[in-house]
CSV table of N, CA and C in Angstrom, one decimal:
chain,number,residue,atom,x,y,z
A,1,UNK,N,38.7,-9.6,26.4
A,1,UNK,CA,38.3,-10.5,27.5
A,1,UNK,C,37.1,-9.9,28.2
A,2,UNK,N,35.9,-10.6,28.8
A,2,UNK,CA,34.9,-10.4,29.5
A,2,UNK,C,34.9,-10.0,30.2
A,3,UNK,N,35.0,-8.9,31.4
A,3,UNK,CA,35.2,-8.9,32.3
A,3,UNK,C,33.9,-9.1,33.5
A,4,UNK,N,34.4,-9.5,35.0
A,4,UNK,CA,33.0,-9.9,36.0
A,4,UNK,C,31.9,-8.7,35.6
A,5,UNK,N,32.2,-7.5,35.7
A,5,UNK,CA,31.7,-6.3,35.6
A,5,UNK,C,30.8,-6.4,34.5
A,6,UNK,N,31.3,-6.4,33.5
A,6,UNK,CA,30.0,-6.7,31.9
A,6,UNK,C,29.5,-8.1,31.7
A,7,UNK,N,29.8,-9.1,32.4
A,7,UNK,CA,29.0,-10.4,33.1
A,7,UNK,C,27.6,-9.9,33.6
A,8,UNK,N,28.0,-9.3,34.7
A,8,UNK,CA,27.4,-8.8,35.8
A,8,UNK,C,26.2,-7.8,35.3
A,9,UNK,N,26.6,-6.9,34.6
A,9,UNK,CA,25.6,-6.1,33.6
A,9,UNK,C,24.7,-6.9,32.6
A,10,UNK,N,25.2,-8.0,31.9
A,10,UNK,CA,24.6,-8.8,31.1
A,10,UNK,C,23.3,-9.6,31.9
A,11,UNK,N,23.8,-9.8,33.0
A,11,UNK,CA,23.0,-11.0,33.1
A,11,UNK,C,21.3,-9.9,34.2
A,12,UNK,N,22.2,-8.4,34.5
A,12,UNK,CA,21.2,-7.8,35.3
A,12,UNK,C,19.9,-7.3,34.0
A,13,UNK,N,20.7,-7.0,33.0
A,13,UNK,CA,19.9,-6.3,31.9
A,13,UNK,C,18.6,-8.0,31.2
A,14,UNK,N,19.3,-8.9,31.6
A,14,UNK,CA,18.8,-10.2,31.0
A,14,UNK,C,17.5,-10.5,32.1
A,15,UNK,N,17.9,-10.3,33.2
A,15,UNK,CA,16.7,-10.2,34.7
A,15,UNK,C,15.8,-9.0,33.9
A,16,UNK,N,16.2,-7.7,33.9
A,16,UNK,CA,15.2,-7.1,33.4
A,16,UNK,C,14.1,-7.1,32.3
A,17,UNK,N,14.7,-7.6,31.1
A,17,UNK,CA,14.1,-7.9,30.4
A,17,UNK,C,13.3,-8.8,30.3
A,18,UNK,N,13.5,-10.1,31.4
A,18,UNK,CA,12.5,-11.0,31.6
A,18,UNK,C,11.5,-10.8,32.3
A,19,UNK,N,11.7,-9.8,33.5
A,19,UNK,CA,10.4,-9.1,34.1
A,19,UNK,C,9.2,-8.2,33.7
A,20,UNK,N,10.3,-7.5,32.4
A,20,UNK,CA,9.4,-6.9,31.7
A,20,UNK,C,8.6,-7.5,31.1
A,21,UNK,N,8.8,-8.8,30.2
A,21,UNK,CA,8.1,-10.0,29.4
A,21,UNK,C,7.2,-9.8,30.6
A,22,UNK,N,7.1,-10.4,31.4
A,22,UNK,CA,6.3,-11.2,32.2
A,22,UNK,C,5.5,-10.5,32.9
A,23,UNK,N,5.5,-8.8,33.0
A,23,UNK,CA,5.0,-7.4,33.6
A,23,UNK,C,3.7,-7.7,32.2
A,24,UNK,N,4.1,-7.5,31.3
A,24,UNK,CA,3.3,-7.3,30.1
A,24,UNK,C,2.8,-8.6,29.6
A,25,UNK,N,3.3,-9.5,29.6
A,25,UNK,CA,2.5,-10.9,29.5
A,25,UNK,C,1.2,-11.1,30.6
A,26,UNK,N,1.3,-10.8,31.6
A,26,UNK,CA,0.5,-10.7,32.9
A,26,UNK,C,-0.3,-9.8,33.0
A,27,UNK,N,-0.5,-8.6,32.4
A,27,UNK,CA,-1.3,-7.9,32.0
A,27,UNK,C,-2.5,-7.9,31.0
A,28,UNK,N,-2.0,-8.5,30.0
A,28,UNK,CA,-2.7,-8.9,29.0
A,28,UNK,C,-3.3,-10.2,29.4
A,29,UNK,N,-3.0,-11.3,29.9
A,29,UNK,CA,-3.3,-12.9,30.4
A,29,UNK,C,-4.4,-12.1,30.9
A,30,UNK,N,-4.1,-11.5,32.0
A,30,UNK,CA,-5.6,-10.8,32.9
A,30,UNK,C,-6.4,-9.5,32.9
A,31,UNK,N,-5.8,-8.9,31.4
A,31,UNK,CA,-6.7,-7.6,30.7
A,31,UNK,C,-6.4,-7.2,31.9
A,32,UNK,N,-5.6,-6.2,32.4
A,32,UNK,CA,-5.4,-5.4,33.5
A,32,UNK,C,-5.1,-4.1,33.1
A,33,UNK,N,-5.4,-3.2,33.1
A,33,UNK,CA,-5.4,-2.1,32.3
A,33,UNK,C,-4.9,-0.7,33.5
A,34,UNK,N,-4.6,-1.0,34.7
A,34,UNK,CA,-4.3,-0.3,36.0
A,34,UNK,C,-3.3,-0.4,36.4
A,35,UNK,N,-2.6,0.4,37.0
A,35,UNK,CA,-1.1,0.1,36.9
A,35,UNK,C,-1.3,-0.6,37.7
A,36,UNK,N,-0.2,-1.9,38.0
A,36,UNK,CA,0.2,-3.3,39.1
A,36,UNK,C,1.4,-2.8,40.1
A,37,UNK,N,1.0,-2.6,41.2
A,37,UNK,CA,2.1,-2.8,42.0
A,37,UNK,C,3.7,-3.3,41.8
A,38,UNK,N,4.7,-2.8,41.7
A,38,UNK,CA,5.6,-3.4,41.4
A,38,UNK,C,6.3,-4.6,41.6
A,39,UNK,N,6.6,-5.2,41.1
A,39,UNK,CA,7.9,-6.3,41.7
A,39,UNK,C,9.4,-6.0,41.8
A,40,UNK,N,9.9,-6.2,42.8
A,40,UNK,CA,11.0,-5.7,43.0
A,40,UNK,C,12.0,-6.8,43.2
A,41,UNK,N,13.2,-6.8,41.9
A,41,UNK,CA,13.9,-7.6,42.4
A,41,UNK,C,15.3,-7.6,42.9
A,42,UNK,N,15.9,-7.9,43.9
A,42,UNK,CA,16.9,-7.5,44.7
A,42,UNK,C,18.5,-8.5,44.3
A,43,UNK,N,19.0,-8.3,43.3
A,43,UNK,CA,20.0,-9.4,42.9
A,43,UNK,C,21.2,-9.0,44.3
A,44,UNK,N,21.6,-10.4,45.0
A,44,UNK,CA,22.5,-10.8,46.2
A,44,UNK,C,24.0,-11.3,45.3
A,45,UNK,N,24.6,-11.4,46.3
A,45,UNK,CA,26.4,-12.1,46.2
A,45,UNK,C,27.1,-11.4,45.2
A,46,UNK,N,27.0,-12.3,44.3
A,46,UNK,CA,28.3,-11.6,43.1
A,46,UNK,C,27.7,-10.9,42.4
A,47,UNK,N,26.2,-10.9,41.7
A,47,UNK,CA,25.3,-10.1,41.0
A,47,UNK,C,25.5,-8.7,42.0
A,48,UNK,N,24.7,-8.5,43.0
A,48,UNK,CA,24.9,-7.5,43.7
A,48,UNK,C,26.2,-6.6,43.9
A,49,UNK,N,27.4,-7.5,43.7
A,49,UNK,CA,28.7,-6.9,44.0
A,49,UNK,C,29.2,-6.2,42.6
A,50,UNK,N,28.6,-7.2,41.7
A,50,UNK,CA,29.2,-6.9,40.2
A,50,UNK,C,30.3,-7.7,39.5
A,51,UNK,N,30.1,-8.7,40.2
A,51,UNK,CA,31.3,-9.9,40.7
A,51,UNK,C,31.1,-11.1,39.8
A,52,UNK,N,30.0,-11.1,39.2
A,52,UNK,CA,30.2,-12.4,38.5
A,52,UNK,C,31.2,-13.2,37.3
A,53,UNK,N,30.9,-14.6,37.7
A,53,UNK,CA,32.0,-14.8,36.5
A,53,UNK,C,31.2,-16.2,36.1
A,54,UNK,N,31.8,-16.6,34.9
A,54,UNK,CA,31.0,-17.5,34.5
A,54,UNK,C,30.7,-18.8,35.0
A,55,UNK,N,30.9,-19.0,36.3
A,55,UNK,CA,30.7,-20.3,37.2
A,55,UNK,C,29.8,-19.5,38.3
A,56,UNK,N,29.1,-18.4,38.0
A,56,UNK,CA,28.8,-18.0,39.1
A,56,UNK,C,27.3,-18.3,39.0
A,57,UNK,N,26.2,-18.7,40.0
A,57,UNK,CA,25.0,-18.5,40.2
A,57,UNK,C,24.6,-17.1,40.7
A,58,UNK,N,23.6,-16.8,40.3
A,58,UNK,CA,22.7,-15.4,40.7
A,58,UNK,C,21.9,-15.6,41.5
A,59,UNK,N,22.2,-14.8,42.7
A,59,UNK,CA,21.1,-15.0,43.9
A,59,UNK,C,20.0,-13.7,44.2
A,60,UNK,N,19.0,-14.3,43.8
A,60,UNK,CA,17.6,-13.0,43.7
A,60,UNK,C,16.8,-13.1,45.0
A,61,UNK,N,16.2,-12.2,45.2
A,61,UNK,CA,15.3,-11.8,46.1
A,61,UNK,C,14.2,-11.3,45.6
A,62,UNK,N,12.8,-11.6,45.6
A,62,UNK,CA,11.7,-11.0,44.7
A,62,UNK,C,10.7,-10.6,46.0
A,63,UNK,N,10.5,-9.6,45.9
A,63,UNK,CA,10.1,-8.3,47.0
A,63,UNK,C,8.3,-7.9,46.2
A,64,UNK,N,7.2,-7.5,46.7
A,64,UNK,CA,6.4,-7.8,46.4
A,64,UNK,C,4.7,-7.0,47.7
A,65,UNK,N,5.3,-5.5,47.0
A,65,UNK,CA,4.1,-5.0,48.0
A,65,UNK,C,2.6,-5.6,48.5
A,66,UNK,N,2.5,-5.7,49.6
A,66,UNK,CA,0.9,-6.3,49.9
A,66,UNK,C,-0.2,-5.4,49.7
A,67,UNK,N,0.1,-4.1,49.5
A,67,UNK,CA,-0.6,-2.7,49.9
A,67,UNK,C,-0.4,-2.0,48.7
């Protein structure tokens, strides 16, 4: 049986991997060859807790230096 915990891990490693796509898709779209400031993303509620279950929504926070 699944537990919230490897839910929880699943769906964080699944966030990662999409950011990464999109770190390197966005690089290339704009030949950026310098490193980019990070994006930082902040998973809330049951993500954050490690609580998910499969009715559960993921609540993100995307953080995003000016400087």
């Amino acid at each position: 049986q699944v537990t919230s915990t490897e839910l929880s891990k699943l769906a964080d490693n699944l966030i990662r991997i999409t950011h990464n796509f999109h770190l390197i898709s966005e690089k290339k779209f704009y030949k950026i060859e310098k490193k980019i400031a990070p994006l930082i993303i902040i998973g809330m509620g049951k993500l954050g807790a490690d609580e998910l279950n499969f009715s559960s929504d993921i609540d993100l926070i995307f953080v995003y230096p000016t400087r």
